[in-house]
Coordinates of C-alpha atoms and ligand atoms in Angstrom, one line a residue:
X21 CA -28.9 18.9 -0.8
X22 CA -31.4 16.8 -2.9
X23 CA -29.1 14.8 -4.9
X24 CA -27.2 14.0 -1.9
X25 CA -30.2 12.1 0.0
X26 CA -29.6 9.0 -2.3
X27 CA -26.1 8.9 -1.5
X28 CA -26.6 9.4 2.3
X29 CA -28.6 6.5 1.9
X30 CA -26.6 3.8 0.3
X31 CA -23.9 5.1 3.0
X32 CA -26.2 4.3 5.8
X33 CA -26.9 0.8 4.7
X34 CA -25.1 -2.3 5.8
X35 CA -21.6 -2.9 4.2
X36 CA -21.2 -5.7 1.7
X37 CA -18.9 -8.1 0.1
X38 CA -18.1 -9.7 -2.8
X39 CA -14.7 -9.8 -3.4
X40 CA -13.0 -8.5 -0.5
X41 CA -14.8 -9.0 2.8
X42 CA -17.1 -5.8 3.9
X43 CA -15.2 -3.5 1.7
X44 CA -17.6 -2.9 -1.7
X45 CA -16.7 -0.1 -3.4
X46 CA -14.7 -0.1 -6.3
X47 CA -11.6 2.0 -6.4
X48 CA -9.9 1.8 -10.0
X49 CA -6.9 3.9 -10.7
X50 CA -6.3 4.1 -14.9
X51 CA -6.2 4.9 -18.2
X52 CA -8.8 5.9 -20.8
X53 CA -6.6 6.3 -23.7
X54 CA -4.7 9.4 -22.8
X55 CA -6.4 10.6 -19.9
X56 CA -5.4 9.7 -16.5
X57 CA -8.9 8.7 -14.1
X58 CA -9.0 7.5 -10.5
X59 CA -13.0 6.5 -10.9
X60 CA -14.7 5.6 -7.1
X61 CA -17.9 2.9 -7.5
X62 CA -20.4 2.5 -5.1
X63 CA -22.2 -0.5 -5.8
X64 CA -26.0 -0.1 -4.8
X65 CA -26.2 -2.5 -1.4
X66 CA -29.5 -3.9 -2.7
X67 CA -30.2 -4.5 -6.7
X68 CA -32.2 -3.4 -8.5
X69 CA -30.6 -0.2 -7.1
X70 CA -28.3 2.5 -8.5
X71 CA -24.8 2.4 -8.7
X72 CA -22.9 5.9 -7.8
X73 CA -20.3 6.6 -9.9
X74 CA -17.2 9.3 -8.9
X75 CA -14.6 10.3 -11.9
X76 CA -11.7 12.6 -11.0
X77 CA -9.5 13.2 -14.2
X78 CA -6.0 13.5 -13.0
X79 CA -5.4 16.4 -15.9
X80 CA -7.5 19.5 -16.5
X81 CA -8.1 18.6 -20.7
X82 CA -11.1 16.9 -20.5
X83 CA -14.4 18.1 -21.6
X84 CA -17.0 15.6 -21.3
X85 CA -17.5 12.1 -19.6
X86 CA -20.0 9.7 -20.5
X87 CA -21.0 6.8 -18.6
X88 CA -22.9 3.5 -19.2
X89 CA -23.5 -0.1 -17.2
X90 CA -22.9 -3.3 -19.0
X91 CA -23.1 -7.2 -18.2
X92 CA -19.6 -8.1 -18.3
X93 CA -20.5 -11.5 -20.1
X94 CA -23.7 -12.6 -22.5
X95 CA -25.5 -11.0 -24.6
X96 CA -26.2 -8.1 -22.2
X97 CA -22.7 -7.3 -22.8
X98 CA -23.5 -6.6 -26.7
X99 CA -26.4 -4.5 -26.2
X100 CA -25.2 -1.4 -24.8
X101 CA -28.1 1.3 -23.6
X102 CA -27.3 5.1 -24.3
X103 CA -24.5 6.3 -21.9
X104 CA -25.3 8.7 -19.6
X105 CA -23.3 12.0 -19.2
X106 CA -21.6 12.7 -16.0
X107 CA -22.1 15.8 -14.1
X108 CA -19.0 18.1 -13.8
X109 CA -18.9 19.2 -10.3
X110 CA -19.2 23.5 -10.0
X111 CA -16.7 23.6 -7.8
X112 CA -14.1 21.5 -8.8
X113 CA -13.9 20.7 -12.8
X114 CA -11.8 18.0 -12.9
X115 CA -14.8 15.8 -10.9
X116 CA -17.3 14.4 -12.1
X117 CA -20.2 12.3 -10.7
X118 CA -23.2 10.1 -12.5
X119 CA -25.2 7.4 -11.3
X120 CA -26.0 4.2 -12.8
X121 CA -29.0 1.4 -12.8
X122 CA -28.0 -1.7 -12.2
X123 CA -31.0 -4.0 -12.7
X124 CA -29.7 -7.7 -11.9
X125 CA -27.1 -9.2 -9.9
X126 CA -23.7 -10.5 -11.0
X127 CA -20.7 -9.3 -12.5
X128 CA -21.1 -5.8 -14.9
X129 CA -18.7 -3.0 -15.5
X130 CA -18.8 0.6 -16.1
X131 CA -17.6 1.9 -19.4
X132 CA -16.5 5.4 -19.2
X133 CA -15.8 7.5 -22.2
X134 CA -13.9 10.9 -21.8
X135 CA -13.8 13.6 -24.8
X136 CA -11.8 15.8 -24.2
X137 CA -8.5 18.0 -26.2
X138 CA -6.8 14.4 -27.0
X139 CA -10.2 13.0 -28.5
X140 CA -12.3 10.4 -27.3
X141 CA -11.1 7.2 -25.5
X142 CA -12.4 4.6 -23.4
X143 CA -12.1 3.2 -20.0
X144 CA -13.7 -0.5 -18.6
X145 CA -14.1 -0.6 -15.0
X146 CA -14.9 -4.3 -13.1
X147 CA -18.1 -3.7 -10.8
X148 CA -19.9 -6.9 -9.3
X149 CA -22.6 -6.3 -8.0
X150 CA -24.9 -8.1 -5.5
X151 CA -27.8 -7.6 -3.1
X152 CA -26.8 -7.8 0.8
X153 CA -29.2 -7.0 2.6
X154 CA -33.2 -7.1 1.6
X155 CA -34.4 -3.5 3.5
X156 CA -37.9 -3.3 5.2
X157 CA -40.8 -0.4 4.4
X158 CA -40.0 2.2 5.8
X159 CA -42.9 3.4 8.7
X160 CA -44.0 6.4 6.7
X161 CA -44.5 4.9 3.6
X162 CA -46.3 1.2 5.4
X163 CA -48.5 3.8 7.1
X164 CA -49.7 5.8 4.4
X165 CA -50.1 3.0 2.0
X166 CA -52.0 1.4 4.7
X167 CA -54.4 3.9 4.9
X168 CA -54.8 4.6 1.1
X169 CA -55.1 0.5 1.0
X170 CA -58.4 0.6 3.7
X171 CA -59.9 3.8 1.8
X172 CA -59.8 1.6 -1.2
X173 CA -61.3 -1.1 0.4
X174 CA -63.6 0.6 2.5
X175 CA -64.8 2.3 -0.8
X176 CA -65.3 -0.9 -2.6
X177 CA -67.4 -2.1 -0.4
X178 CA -69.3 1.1 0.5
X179 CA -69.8 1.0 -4.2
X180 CA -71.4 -2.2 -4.1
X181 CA -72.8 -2.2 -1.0
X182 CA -75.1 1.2 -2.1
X183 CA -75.1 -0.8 -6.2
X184 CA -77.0 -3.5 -4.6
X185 CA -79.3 -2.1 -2.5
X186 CA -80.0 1.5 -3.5
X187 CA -79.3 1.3 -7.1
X188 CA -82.6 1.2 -8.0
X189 CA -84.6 3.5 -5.2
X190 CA -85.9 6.6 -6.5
X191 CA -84.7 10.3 -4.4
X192 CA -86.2 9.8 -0.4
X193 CA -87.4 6.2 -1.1
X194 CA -86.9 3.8 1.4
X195 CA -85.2 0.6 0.9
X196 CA -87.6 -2.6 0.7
X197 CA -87.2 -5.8 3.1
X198 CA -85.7 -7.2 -0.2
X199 CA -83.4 -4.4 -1.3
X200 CA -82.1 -4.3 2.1
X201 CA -81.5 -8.1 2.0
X202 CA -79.8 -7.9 -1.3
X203 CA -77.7 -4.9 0.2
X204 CA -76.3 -6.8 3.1
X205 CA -75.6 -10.0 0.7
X206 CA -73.7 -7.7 -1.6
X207 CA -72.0 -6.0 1.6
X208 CA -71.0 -9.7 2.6
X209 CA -69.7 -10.2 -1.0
X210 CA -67.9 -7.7 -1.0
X211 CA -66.4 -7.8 2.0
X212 CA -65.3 -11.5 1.0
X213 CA -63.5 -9.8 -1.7
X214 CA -61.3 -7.7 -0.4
X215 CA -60.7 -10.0 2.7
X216 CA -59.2 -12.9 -0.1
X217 CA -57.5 -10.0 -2.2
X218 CA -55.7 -8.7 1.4
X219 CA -54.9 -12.3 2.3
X220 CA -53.8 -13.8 -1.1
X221 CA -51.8 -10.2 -1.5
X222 CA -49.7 -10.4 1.5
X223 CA -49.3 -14.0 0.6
X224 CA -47.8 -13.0 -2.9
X225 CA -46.0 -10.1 -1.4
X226 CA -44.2 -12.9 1.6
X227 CA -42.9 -15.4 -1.1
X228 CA -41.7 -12.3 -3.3
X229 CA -40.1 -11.2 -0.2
X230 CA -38.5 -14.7 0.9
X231 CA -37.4 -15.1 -2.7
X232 CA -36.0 -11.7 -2.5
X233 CA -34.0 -13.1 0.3
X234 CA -32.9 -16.0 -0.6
X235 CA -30.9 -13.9 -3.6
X236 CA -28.5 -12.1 -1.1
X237 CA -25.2 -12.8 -1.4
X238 CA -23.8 -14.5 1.4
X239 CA -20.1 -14.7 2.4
X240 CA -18.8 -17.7 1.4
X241 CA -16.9 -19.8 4.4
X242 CA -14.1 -22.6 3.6
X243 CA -14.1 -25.5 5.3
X244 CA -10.0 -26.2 6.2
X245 CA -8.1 -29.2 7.4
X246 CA -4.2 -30.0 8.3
X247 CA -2.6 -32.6 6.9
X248 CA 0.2 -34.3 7.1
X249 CA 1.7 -31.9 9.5
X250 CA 1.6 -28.8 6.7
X251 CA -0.3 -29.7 4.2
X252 CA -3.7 -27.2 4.2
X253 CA -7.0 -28.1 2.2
X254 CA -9.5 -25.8 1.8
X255 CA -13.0 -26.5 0.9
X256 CA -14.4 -24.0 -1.2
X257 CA -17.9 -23.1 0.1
X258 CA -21.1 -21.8 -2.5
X259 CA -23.8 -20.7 -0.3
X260 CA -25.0 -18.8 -3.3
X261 CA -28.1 -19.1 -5.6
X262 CA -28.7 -18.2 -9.2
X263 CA -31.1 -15.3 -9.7
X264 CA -33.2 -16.8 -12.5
X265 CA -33.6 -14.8 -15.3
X266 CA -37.1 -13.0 -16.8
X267 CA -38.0 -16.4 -18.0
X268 CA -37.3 -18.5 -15.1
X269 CA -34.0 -19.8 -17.1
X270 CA -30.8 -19.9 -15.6
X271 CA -28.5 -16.6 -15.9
X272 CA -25.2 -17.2 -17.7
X273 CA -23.3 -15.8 -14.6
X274 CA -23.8 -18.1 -12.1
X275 CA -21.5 -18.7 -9.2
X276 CA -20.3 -22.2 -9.8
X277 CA -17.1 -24.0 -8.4
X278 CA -15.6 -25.3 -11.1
X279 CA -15.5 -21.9 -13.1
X280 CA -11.9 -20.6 -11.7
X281 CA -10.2 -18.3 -13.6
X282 CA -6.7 -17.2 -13.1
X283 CA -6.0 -13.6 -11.5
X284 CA -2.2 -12.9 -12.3
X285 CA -1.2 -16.3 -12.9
X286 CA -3.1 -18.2 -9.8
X287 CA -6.4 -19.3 -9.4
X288 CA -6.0 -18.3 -5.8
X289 CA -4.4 -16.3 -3.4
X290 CA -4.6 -17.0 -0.3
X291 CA -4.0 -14.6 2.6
X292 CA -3.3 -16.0 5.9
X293 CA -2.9 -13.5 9.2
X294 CA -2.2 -14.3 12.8
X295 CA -5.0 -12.7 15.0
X296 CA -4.9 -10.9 16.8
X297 CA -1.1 -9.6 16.7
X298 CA -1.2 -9.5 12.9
X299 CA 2.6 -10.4 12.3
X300 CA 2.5 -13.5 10.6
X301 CA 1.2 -12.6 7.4
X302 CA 1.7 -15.3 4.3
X303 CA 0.2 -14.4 0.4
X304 CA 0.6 -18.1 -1.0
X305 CA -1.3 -20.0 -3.9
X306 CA -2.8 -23.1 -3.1
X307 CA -3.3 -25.5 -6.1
X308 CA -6.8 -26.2 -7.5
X309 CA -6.8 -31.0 -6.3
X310 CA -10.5 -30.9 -7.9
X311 CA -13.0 -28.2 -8.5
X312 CA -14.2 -26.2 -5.5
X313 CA -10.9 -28.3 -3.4
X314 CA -7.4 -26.7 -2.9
X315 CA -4.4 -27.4 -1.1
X316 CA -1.5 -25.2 -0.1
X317 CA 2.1 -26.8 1.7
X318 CA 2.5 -23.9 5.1
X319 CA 5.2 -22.2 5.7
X320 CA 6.4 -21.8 9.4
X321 CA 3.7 -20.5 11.8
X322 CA 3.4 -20.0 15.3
X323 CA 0.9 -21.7 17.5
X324 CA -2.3 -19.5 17.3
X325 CA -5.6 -18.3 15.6
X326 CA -5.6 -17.4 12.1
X327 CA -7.5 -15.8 9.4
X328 CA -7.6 -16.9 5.9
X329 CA -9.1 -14.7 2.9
X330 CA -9.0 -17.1 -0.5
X331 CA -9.3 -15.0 -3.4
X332 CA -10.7 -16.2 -6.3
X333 CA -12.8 -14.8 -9.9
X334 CA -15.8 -16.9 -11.2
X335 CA -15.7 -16.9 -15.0
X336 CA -17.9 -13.9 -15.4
X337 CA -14.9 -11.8 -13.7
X338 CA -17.1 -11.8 -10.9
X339 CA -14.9 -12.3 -8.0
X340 CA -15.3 -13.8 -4.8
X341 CA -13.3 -13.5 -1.0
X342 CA -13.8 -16.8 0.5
X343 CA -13.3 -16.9 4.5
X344 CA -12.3 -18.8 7.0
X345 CA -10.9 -18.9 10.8
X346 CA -9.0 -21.1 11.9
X347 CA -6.5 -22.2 14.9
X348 CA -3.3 -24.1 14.2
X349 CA -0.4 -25.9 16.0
X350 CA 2.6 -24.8 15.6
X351 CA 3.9 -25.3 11.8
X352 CA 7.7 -26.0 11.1
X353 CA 6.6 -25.9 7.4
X354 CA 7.9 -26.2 3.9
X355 CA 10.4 -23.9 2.4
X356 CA 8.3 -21.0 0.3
X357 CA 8.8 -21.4 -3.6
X358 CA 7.4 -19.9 -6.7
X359 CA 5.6 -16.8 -5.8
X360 CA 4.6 -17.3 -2.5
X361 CA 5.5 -14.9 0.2
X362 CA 5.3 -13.4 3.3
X363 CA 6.9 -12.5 6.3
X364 CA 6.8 -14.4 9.9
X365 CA 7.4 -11.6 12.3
X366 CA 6.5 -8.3 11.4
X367 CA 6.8 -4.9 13.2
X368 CA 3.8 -3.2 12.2
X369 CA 5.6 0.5 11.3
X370 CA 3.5 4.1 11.3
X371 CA 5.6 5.6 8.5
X372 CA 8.7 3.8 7.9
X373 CA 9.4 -0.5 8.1
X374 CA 12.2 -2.0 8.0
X375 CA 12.7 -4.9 4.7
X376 CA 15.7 -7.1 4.5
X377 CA 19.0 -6.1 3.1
X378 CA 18.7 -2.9 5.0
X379 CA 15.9 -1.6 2.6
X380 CA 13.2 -0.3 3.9
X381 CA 9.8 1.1 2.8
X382 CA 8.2 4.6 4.0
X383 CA 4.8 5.6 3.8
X384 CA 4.8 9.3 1.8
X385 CA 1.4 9.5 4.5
X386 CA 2.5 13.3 4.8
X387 CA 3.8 14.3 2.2
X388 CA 1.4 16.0 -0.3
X389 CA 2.4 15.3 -4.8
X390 CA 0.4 16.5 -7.4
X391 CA -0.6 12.6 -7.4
X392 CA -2.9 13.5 -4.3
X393 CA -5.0 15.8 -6.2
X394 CA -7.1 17.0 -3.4
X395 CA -7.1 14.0 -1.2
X396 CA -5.6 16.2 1.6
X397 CA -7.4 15.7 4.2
X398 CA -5.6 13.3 7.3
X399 CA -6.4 11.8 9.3
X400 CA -7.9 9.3 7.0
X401 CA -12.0 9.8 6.1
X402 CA -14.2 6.5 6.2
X403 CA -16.0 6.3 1.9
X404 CA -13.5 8.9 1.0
X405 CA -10.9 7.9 -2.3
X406 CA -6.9 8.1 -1.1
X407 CA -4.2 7.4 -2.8
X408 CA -1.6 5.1 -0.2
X409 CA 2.0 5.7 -1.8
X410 CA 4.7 4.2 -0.6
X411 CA 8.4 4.5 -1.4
X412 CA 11.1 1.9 -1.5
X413 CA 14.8 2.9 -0.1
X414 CA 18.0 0.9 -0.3
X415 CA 20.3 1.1 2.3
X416 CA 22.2 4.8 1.5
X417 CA 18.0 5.7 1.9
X418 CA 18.3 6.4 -2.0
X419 CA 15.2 5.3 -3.9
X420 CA 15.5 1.8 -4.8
X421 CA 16.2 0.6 -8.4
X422 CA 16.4 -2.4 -8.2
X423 CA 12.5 -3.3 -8.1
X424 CA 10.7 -6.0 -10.3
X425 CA 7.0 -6.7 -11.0
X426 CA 5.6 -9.2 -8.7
X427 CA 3.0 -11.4 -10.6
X428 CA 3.1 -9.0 -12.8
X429 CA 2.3 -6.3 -10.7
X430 CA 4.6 -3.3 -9.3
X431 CA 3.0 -4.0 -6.0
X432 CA 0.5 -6.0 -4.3
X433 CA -1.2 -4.7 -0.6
X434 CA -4.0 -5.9 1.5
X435 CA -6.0 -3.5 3.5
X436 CA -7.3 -5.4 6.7
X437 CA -9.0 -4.2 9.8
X438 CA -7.4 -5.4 13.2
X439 CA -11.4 -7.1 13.9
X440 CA -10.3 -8.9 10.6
X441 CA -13.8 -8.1 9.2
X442 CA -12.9 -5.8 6.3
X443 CA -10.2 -7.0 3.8
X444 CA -8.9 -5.8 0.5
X445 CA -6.4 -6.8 -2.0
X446 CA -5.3 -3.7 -4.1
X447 CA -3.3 -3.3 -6.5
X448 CA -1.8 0.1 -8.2
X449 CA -4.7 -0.7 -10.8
X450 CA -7.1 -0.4 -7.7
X451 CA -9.5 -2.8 -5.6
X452 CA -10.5 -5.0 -8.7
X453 CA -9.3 -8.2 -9.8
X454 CA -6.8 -7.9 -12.7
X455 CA -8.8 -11.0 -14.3
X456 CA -12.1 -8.5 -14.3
X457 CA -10.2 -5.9 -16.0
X458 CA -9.0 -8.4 -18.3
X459 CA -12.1 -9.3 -19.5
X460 CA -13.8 -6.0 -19.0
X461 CA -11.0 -5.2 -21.8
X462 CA -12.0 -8.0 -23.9
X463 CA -9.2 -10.5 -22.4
X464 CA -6.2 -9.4 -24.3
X465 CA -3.4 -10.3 -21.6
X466 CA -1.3 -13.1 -20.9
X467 CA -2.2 -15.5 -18.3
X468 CA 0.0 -14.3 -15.8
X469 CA -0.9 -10.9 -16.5
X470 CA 2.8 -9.6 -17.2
X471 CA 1.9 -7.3 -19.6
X472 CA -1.0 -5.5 -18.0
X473 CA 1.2 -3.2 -16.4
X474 CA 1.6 -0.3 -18.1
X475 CA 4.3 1.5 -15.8
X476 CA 7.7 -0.2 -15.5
X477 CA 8.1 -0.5 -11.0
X478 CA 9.8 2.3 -9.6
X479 CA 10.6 2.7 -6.2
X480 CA 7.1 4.7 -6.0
X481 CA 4.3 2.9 -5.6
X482 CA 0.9 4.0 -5.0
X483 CA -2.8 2.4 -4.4
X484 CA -6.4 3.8 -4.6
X485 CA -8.6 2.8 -1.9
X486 CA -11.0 4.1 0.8
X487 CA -11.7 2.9 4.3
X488 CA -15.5 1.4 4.4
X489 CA -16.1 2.5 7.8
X490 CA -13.9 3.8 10.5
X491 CA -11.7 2.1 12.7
X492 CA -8.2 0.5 12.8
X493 CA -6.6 -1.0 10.1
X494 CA -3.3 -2.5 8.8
X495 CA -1.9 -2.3 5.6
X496 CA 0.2 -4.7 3.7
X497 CA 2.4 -3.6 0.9
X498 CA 4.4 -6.1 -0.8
X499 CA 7.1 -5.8 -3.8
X500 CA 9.8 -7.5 -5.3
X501 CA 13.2 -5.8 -4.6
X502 CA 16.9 -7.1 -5.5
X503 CA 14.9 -11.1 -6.5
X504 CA 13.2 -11.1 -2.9
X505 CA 9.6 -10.3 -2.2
X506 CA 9.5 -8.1 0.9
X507 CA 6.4 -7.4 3.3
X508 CA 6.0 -4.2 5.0
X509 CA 3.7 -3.5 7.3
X510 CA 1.6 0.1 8.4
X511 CA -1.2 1.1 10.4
X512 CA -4.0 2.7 9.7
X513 CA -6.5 4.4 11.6
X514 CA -10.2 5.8 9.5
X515 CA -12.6 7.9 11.0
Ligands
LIG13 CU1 -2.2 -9.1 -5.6

């Protein structure tokens, strides 16, 4: 039960969000060299704090895992610590668990390395990593300190207080008029002391505090205005500040604006849903006018409320969700071109949704593939891994074949709750951005990310992710089929 206490914990404390909006922990589906891993990350909600770090090893041949933090840019990134092994779970031996400091904010990743009957390989997982919330004493603790803080005091005093006036009595003498005078001058001393000492002390420990404070992240919110009839700008929003390093210089990973760098070809995507039907959904890519300013042409929209999610990844592969909500008139909109998608009117679906061209999409929810491993367990767990597969059917309900990457991926989804206060964008890869991974691996792909996928598509897809809390939830898958990107829609319910 001990080791568990710490993870109870972090589970108890308020949800974060970095990229993505309330939905923190890293779900990462991959390769280290010949060894299939989905690896789970649970960032610590307040840093300094430790990271908690699941590995499940798809095939039984592995023998040890080793695992060890590093800054995902500087010269933190160089000097690599000792890895630390990973615990192999007693009852299940293909799981294994370790936990990680992580001692400053910003953007770090996990390298994992397995040994196993293939040798030893190497795995890089993104994990930003931020403070949220700054967390009181807890009542037990303020109390006992408290008192060990007035004995201390109270003995200080009671030291000089007997050093100046009794030091130099002999046994049953009795104080003189002018030892007792310099007793109750030393008592006032004294006293003097530890009054400054308490009052300078909680003055230190407020502005450590406030500066604490002033170091958790914040959501970013865009600013957005209509144009032109369809013409979107967003203003990007940095609410963020720097946390300065040892030496009170600045850290190499700050959040700036003008840092953009491009996640499968776009240095944003932008999500845009109707609320609070959650039909309209459109995945477009607004274009960077000047930095921290974008501007996207809408497609056709209905009158109503909507919520936008901008994603975008800082230079450090630290990336951000930015957020806004907005209402709009009705749009008669542009045309969609290059990769920008989405669907109008969608009929949310339970297990199978309808695409164009009589294809259609079916959620395998039920059905249980070695891929599931032992994520049996339905209806769906809040904090637990899954894998969500889906399957693409023409229209004889054969598996599709005709499926193409879409920005280089075989699929893209977004996992939003209907309060449109958690959101995720997910790809087979996992919850991460595909730039982080790219430079977690030492930026070896193409811009547009084309040959990060390892897989060619088939009409199987499948994502890792887990529900931060319960509640209701829609999912939206999308992949390229016959030239056409097509949106499904699902629901989801976490408990
Ligand atoms: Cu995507």
């Amino acid at each position: 039960m001990k080791k568990f206490i710490p993870f109870i914990f972090i589970l108890l404390l308020p949800l974060a969000g970095t990229a993505h909006v309330n939905s923190p922990d890293v779900y990462f589906d991959g390769y280290a060299g010949p060894y299939h891993l989905l690896v789970t990350i649970r960032p610590p909600a307040v840093v300094p704090g430790v990271a908690q770090v699941q590995i499940r090893t798809v095939s039984s041949d592995v023998s040890e895992i080793k695992i060890l933090p590093l800054r995902m840019i500087g010269v933190g990134a160089k000097m690599a610590p000792l890895p630390d092994p990973a615990k192999r779970s007693k009852d299940d031996p293909q799981l294994f668990t370790g936990s990680l400091w992580i001692m400053v904010r910003g953007s770090w990743k996990v390298q994992i390395e397995v040994t196993g009957q293939k040798g030893v390989a190497q795995l890089d997982v993104p994990l930003p990593a931020v403070s949220t919330s700054s967390q009181g004493m807890q009542t037990g603790l303020g109390i006992l300190l408290a008192f060990l803080g007035l004995a201390l005091a109270a003995g200080f005093i009671g030291i000089i207080f007997a050093a100046t006036r009794d030091a130099a009595l002999k046994g049953g003498e009795t104080p003189a008029p002018a030892q007792t005078r310099r007793g109750r001058i030393g008592l006032a001393v004294a006293t003097a002391i530890v009054l400054a000492a308490f009052i300078l002390g909680n003055l230190w420990w407020g502005s450590e505090a406030s500066a604490n404070n002033r170091l958790n992240y914040r959501l970013p919110n865009m600013t957005t205005s209509l144009t032109a009839g369809s013409l979107l700008r967003l203003h990007l929003d940095n609410p963020n500040e720097a946390e300065p390093t040892r030496f009170r210089t600045e850290q190499p990973d700050r959040i700036l604006l003008d840092d953009l760098i491009p996640d499968h070809g776009h240095l944003m995507h932008l999500f845009i849903v109707r609320m609070p039907d959650m039909k309209t959904f459109w995945h477009l890519h607004p274009d960077q006018t000047q930095p921290g300013d974008f501007a996207v042409k809408l497609p056709i929209m209905p009158e109503g409320q909507y919520k936008l999610y901008a994603d975008i990844v800082h230079h450090t592969g630290f990336p951000e969700t930015q957020v806004a909500t907005v209402n709009l008139p009705a749009i008669t909109g542009e045309a969609l071109t290059g990769d920008n998608a989405g669907e109008l009117d969608l009929a949310p679906a339970d297990k199978v949704a309808q695409l164009s061209g009589g294809y259609r999409m079916v959620w395998e929810r039920d059905d249980l593939s070695s891929k599931d491993i032992s994520f049996k367990d339905r209806p769906f767990k809040a904090n637990q891994p899954y894998w969500f597969r889906f399957r693409v059917e023409d229209k004889d309900g054969k598996p599709a074949t005709d499926l193409e990457p879409y920005m280089g991926m075989a699929a893209h989804a977004v996992f939003l709750s209907t309060d449109g206060n958690v959101f995720a964008h997910v790809h087979p890869a996992g919850s991460v951005s595909m730039a982080a991974v790219n430079l977690a691996e030492g930026g070896s792909a193409k811009e547009d990310m084309t040959n990060m996928e390892h897989a060619e598509p088939s009409a199987e897809v499948s994502f890792p992710y887990g529900f931060p809390k319960p509640g209701d939830y829609r999912i939206f898958v999308q992949v390229k089929c016959a030239g056409k990107v097509e949106t499904a829609e699902f629901v989801a319910k976490a408990e």
